[in-house]
mmCIF file of C-alpha atoms in Angstrom:
data_model
loop_
_atom_site.group_PDB
_atom_site.id
_atom_site.type_symbol
_atom_site.label_atom_id
_atom_site.label_comp_id
_atom_site.label_asym_id
_atom_site.label_seq_id
_atom_site.Cartn_x
_atom_site.Cartn_y
_atom_site.Cartn_z
ATOM 1 C CA GLY A 1 -37.600 14.636 20.583
ATOM 2 C CA ASN A 2 -38.202 18.261 21.870
ATOM 3 C CA SER A 3 -39.791 21.355 20.103
ATOM 4 C CA VAL A 4 -41.712 24.144 20.886
ATOM 5 C CA THR A 5 -44.247 25.598 18.333
ATOM 6 C CA GLN A 6 -44.496 29.946 18.244
ATOM 7 C CA MET A 7 -47.280 31.556 16.350
ATOM 8 C CA GLU A 8 -45.926 33.626 13.024
ATOM 9 C CA GLY A 9 -45.415 36.833 13.398
ATOM 10 C CA PRO A 10 -45.163 40.219 13.215
ATOM 11 C CA VAL A 11 -47.884 40.556 15.201
ATOM 12 C CA THR A 12 -49.198 44.040 15.574
ATOM 13 C CA LEU A 13 -51.247 45.443 17.750
ATOM 14 C CA SER A 14 -52.009 49.416 19.441
ATOM 15 C CA GLU A 15 -51.161 50.699 22.352
ATOM 16 C CA GLU A 16 -53.359 49.205 25.122
ATOM 17 C CA ALA A 17 -54.606 46.149 23.243
ATOM 18 C CA PHE A 18 -54.927 42.806 24.754
ATOM 19 C CA LEU A 19 -52.325 40.170 23.373
ATOM 20 C CA THR A 20 -52.179 36.745 22.938
ATOM 21 C CA ILE A 21 -48.849 34.645 21.704
ATOM 22 C CA ASN A 22 -49.814 31.318 21.442
ATOM 23 C CA CYS A 23 -47.086 28.417 22.151
ATOM 24 C CA THR A 24 -47.466 25.020 21.789
ATOM 25 C CA TYR A 25 -45.119 21.827 22.791
ATOM 26 C CA THR A 26 -43.869 18.534 22.355
ATOM 27 C CA ALA A 27 -41.366 17.062 25.131
ATOM 28 C CA THR A 28 -40.663 13.746 27.022
ATOM 29 C CA GLY A 29 -40.925 13.510 30.726
ATOM 30 C CA TYR A 30 -42.340 16.757 32.176
ATOM 31 C CA PRO A 31 -40.766 19.929 31.094
ATOM 32 C CA SER A 32 -40.444 23.573 32.644
ATOM 33 C CA LEU A 33 -41.534 26.100 30.399
ATOM 34 C CA PHE A 34 -40.113 29.674 29.974
ATOM 35 C CA TRP A 35 -40.697 32.583 28.205
ATOM 36 C CA TYR A 36 -38.006 35.000 26.880
ATOM 37 C CA VAL A 37 -37.961 38.504 25.583
ATOM 38 C CA GLN A 38 -35.534 40.342 23.094
ATOM 39 C CA TYR A 39 -35.673 43.904 23.205
ATOM 40 C CA PRO A 40 -33.991 45.621 19.694
ATOM 41 C CA GLY A 41 -30.154 45.151 20.364
ATOM 42 C CA GLU A 42 -29.688 43.100 23.207
ATOM 43 C CA GLY A 43 -29.363 39.500 24.329
ATOM 44 C CA LEU A 44 -32.382 37.608 25.403
ATOM 45 C CA GLN A 45 -33.736 37.952 29.035
ATOM 46 C CA LEU A 46 -35.912 35.683 30.847
ATOM 47 C CA LEU A 47 -39.720 36.982 31.235
ATOM 48 C CA LEU A 48 -41.583 34.287 33.212
ATOM 49 C CA LYS A 49 -41.401 30.930 33.683
ATOM 50 C CA ALA A 50 -43.500 27.653 35.127
ATOM 51 C CA THR A 51 -42.129 24.201 36.500
ATOM 52 C CA LYS A 52 -45.499 22.472 36.929
ATOM 53 C CA ALA A 53 -48.686 21.792 35.367
ATOM 54 C CA ASP A 54 -51.534 24.576 36.257
ATOM 55 C CA ASP A 55 -48.590 26.483 37.095
ATOM 56 C CA LYS A 56 -48.843 30.671 36.371
ATOM 57 C CA GLY A 57 -45.820 32.463 35.671
ATOM 58 C CA SER A 58 -46.074 36.181 35.346
ATOM 59 C CA ASN A 59 -43.718 39.321 34.843
ATOM 60 C CA LYS A 60 -44.502 42.922 34.114
ATOM 61 C CA GLY A 61 -48.088 42.357 33.341
ATOM 62 C CA PHE A 62 -47.562 39.578 31.315
ATOM 63 C CA GLU A 63 -48.798 35.963 32.198
ATOM 64 C CA ALA A 64 -48.747 32.268 30.839
ATOM 65 C CA THR A 65 -49.828 28.895 32.348
ATOM 66 C CA TYR A 66 -48.293 25.729 31.890
ATOM 67 C CA ARG A 67 -51.769 23.730 30.403
ATOM 68 C CA LYS A 68 -50.591 19.758 30.471
ATOM 69 C CA GLU A 69 -53.794 18.712 28.676
ATOM 70 C CA THR A 70 -52.983 20.691 25.698
ATOM 71 C CA THR A 71 -49.335 21.393 26.109
ATOM 72 C CA SER A 72 -50.020 25.018 25.352
ATOM 73 C CA PHE A 73 -47.972 27.879 27.223
ATOM 74 C CA HIS A 74 -49.727 31.189 25.735
ATOM 75 C CA LEU A 75 -48.242 34.336 26.718
ATOM 76 C CA GLU A 76 -50.788 37.498 27.329
ATOM 77 C CA LYS A 77 -50.921 40.729 28.307
ATOM 78 C CA GLY A 78 -54.205 42.358 29.416
ATOM 79 C CA SER A 79 -52.654 45.879 27.865
ATOM 80 C CA VAL A 80 -49.765 46.011 25.788
ATOM 81 C CA GLN A 81 -47.151 49.299 25.377
ATOM 82 C CA VAL A 82 -45.068 50.890 22.613
ATOM 83 C CA SER A 83 -42.152 49.657 25.257
ATOM 84 C CA ASP A 84 -43.535 45.858 24.905
ATOM 85 C CA SER A 85 -42.032 45.570 21.329
ATOM 86 C CA ALA A 86 -39.447 43.123 20.989
ATOM 87 C CA VAL A 87 -39.464 39.404 19.595
ATOM 88 C CA TYR A 88 -40.784 36.782 22.279
ATOM 89 C CA PHE A 89 -39.697 33.284 22.712
ATOM 90 C CA CYS A 90 -41.039 30.434 24.022
ATOM 91 C CA ALA A 91 -38.882 27.701 25.315
ATOM 92 C CA LEU A 92 -38.346 23.984 27.506
ATOM 93 C CA SER A 93 -36.200 22.182 28.959
ATOM 94 C CA THR A 94 -36.329 18.693 31.012
ATOM 95 C CA THR A 95 -34.700 17.165 34.066
ATOM 96 C CA GLY A 96 -31.480 16.457 33.781
ATOM 97 C CA THR A 97 -30.312 18.068 30.828
ATOM 98 C CA ALA A 98 -28.707 21.596 32.552
ATOM 99 C CA SER A 99 -30.556 23.884 31.142
ATOM 100 C CA LYS A 100 -30.145 22.914 27.554
ATOM 101 C CA LEU A 101 -32.969 24.484 26.179
ATOM 102 C CA THR A 102 -35.305 24.217 23.315
ATOM 103 C CA PHE A 103 -36.608 27.267 21.318
ATOM 104 C CA GLY A 104 -39.358 28.067 19.250
ATOM 105 C CA THR A 105 -38.816 30.404 16.455
ATOM 106 C CA GLY A 106 -39.914 33.560 17.991
ATOM 107 C CA THR A 107 -42.932 35.834 17.316
ATOM 108 C CA ARG A 108 -42.116 39.675 16.516
ATOM 109 C CA LEU A 109 -44.157 42.003 18.407
ATOM 110 C CA GLN A 110 -44.822 45.601 17.228
ATOM 111 C CA VAL A 111 -46.739 47.721 19.067
ATOM 112 C CA THR A 112 -48.216 51.344 17.808
ATOM 113 C CA LEU A 113 -49.370 54.186 19.522
ATOM 114 C CA ASP B 1 -26.095 40.893 38.207
ATOM 115 C CA VAL B 2 -24.852 38.006 36.184
ATOM 116 C CA LYS B 3 -22.811 39.909 33.447
ATOM 117 C CA VAL B 4 -22.228 37.663 30.277
ATOM 118 C CA THR B 5 -19.699 39.786 27.886
ATOM 119 C CA GLN B 6 -19.064 38.882 24.187
ATOM 120 C CA SER B 7 -16.257 40.080 22.735
ATOM 121 C CA SER B 8 -17.567 41.612 19.527
ATOM 122 C CA ARG B 9 -20.920 43.035 18.374
ATOM 123 C CA TYR B 10 -20.377 43.031 14.859
ATOM 124 C CA LEU B 11 -17.742 41.196 12.426
ATOM 125 C CA VAL B 12 -16.984 40.712 9.168
ATOM 126 C CA LYS B 13 -15.135 38.216 7.590
ATOM 127 C CA ARG B 14 -14.274 36.730 4.483
ATOM 128 C CA THR B 15 -14.943 33.088 3.226
ATOM 129 C CA GLY B 16 -12.203 30.596 4.210
ATOM 130 C CA GLU B 17 -11.250 32.684 7.367
ATOM 131 C CA LYS B 18 -10.686 31.627 11.013
ATOM 132 C CA VAL B 19 -12.891 33.236 12.893
ATOM 133 C CA PHE B 20 -12.936 33.436 16.850
ATOM 134 C CA LEU B 21 -15.901 34.579 19.165
ATOM 135 C CA GLU B 22 -15.166 35.168 22.344
ATOM 136 C CA CYS B 23 -17.501 35.085 25.659
ATOM 137 C CA VAL B 24 -16.616 35.409 29.319
ATOM 138 C CA GLN B 25 -18.618 35.672 32.749
ATOM 139 C CA ASP B 26 -18.025 37.927 35.888
ATOM 140 C CA MET B 27 -19.355 34.647 37.956
ATOM 141 C CA ASP B 28 -17.852 31.618 38.887
ATOM 142 C CA HIS B 29 -20.904 29.708 36.562
ATOM 143 C CA GLU B 30 -20.319 26.139 35.117
ATOM 144 C CA ASN B 31 -23.071 26.067 32.496
ATOM 145 C CA MET B 32 -22.236 28.374 29.056
ATOM 146 C CA PHE B 33 -23.848 27.792 25.724
ATOM 147 C CA TRP B 34 -23.005 29.341 22.629
ATOM 148 C CA TYR B 35 -26.445 29.552 20.391
ATOM 149 C CA ARG B 36 -27.153 30.896 16.832
ATOM 150 C CA GLN B 37 -29.989 32.751 16.065
ATOM 151 C CA ASP B 38 -31.725 33.240 12.471
ATOM 152 C CA PRO B 39 -34.785 34.438 11.058
ATOM 153 C CA GLY B 40 -37.747 31.832 11.329
ATOM 154 C CA LEU B 41 -35.298 29.115 12.934
ATOM 155 C CA GLY B 42 -35.212 30.977 16.318
ATOM 156 C CA LEU B 43 -32.312 29.672 18.345
ATOM 157 C CA ARG B 44 -30.417 26.736 18.100
ATOM 158 C CA LEU B 45 -28.196 25.460 20.050
ATOM 159 C CA ILE B 46 -24.635 24.539 18.797
ATOM 160 C CA TYR B 47 -22.343 23.482 21.684
ATOM 161 C CA PHE B 48 -22.197 23.368 25.335
ATOM 162 C CA SER B 49 -19.742 23.416 28.015
ATOM 163 C CA TYR B 50 -20.201 22.035 31.481
ATOM 164 C CA ASP B 51 -16.980 22.981 32.977
ATOM 165 C CA VAL B 52 -13.342 23.704 32.339
ATOM 166 C CA LYS B 53 -11.889 21.537 29.177
ATOM 167 C CA MET B 54 -15.379 19.468 28.871
ATOM 168 C CA LYS B 55 -17.476 20.457 25.822
ATOM 169 C CA GLU B 56 -20.363 18.933 23.955
ATOM 170 C CA LYS B 57 -22.314 18.969 20.970
ATOM 171 C CA GLY B 58 -25.687 20.410 20.540
ATOM 172 C CA ASP B 59 -27.984 20.704 17.877
ATOM 173 C CA ILE B 60 -25.606 22.164 14.922
ATOM 174 C CA PRO B 61 -21.999 21.331 15.775
ATOM 175 C CA GLU B 62 -21.141 21.347 12.019
ATOM 176 C CA GLY B 63 -18.368 23.430 11.280
ATOM 177 C CA TYR B 64 -17.713 24.834 14.283
ATOM 178 C CA SER B 65 -15.353 24.302 17.373
ATOM 179 C CA VAL B 66 -15.174 25.600 20.943
ATOM 180 C CA SER B 67 -12.613 25.713 24.067
ATOM 181 C CA ARG B 68 -12.992 26.308 27.528
ATOM 182 C CA GLU B 69 -9.443 26.722 28.919
ATOM 183 C CA LYS B 70 -10.541 28.592 32.222
ATOM 184 C CA LYS B 71 -13.892 28.540 33.816
ATOM 185 C CA GLU B 72 -14.749 32.151 32.704
ATOM 186 C CA ARG B 73 -13.951 31.991 29.366
ATOM 187 C CA PHE B 74 -15.709 30.284 26.632
ATOM 188 C CA SER B 75 -14.578 30.703 23.040
ATOM 189 C CA LEU B 76 -16.902 29.829 19.469
ATOM 190 C CA ILE B 77 -14.381 28.776 16.376
ATOM 191 C CA LEU B 78 -15.085 28.657 12.843
ATOM 192 C CA GLU B 79 -12.144 27.402 11.694
ATOM 193 C CA SER B 80 -12.723 28.021 8.187
ATOM 194 C CA ALA B 81 -16.053 30.663 7.627
ATOM 195 C CA SER B 82 -17.710 29.783 5.212
ATOM 196 C CA THR B 83 -21.358 32.266 3.664
ATOM 197 C CA ASN B 84 -24.177 30.163 5.487
ATOM 198 C CA GLN B 85 -22.528 30.920 9.054
ATOM 199 C CA THR B 86 -23.293 34.606 8.723
ATOM 200 C CA SER B 87 -25.780 34.811 11.827
ATOM 201 C CA MET B 88 -25.973 36.276 14.855
ATOM 202 C CA TYR B 89 -24.091 34.409 17.522
ATOM 203 C CA LEU B 90 -25.611 33.986 21.270
ATOM 204 C CA CYS B 91 -23.557 33.113 24.216
ATOM 205 C CA ALA B 92 -25.599 32.037 27.301
ATOM 206 C CA ILE B 93 -24.768 30.917 30.859
ATOM 207 C CA SER B 94 -26.822 28.953 33.112
ATOM 208 C CA PRO B 95 -26.034 29.493 37.305
ATOM 209 C CA GLY B 96 -25.601 25.767 38.302
ATOM 210 C CA PRO B 97 -25.861 23.506 39.983
ATOM 211 C CA SER B 98 -29.667 23.872 40.768
ATOM 212 C CA ASN B 99 -30.500 23.702 37.205
ATOM 213 C CA THR B 100 -33.207 25.542 36.795
ATOM 214 C CA GLY B 101 -33.297 25.932 33.133
ATOM 215 C CA GLU B 102 -32.721 29.959 33.407
ATOM 216 C CA LEU B 103 -30.428 30.964 31.018
ATOM 217 C CA PHE B 104 -28.442 34.553 30.818
ATOM 218 C CA PHE B 105 -27.361 35.984 27.527
ATOM 219 C CA GLY B 106 -24.909 38.380 26.276
ATOM 220 C CA GLU B 107 -25.995 40.952 23.723
ATOM 221 C CA GLY B 108 -24.682 38.853 20.608
ATOM 222 C CA SER B 109 -22.464 39.231 18.028
ATOM 223 C CA ARG B 110 -23.687 39.496 14.025
ATOM 224 C CA LEU B 111 -21.271 37.741 12.096
ATOM 225 C CA THR B 112 -21.253 38.436 8.475
ATOM 226 C CA VAL B 113 -19.091 36.259 6.285
ATOM 227 C CA LEU B 114 -18.418 37.779 2.537
#
């Protein structure tokens, strides 16, 4: 079956530090990959996505590259801000499952001044 | 903008009570989902629905049922609440039929069962 593994948090960084949150997956077929973000007190919202190998998704300074050879989709940002403090979820969907997503366990990021 | 509204942000219920969680969308989207979110476990799919009166089990349907009588409303029902159902419940919709994998979530309903 499908599964997503994320690094455990919390991750605590100072403002302007470099961020990496690791995500690896197991899936049948050729999945689409996603990062969702959940800010305090809110539901999840899509941050970025990639639908095929070597695609790079990007949004709000965050990037992730779909690496089929390593089955990974690591999230990176060059300079984090306090406002990036949130929980980040890696997820995948496979063709024909009508947006039925498999999520990782989430990684909490806390950015301090 | 897609809007997904969950009827209650916070609920406190007693063991054995019947609990209804409602989710309403403001567009004509076909696919609706109920997830529960627990620390260390991420999001797990309870049930989903492709259309009115259609439902399919997700990964953890035990102890839950759902109802979709109208396209815009998808209800999650706990017939007899138990303490292990204390959780955050998230409703989501997927604009079909393109099946991009993108979900739009409500703000969540935090249920405590005493």
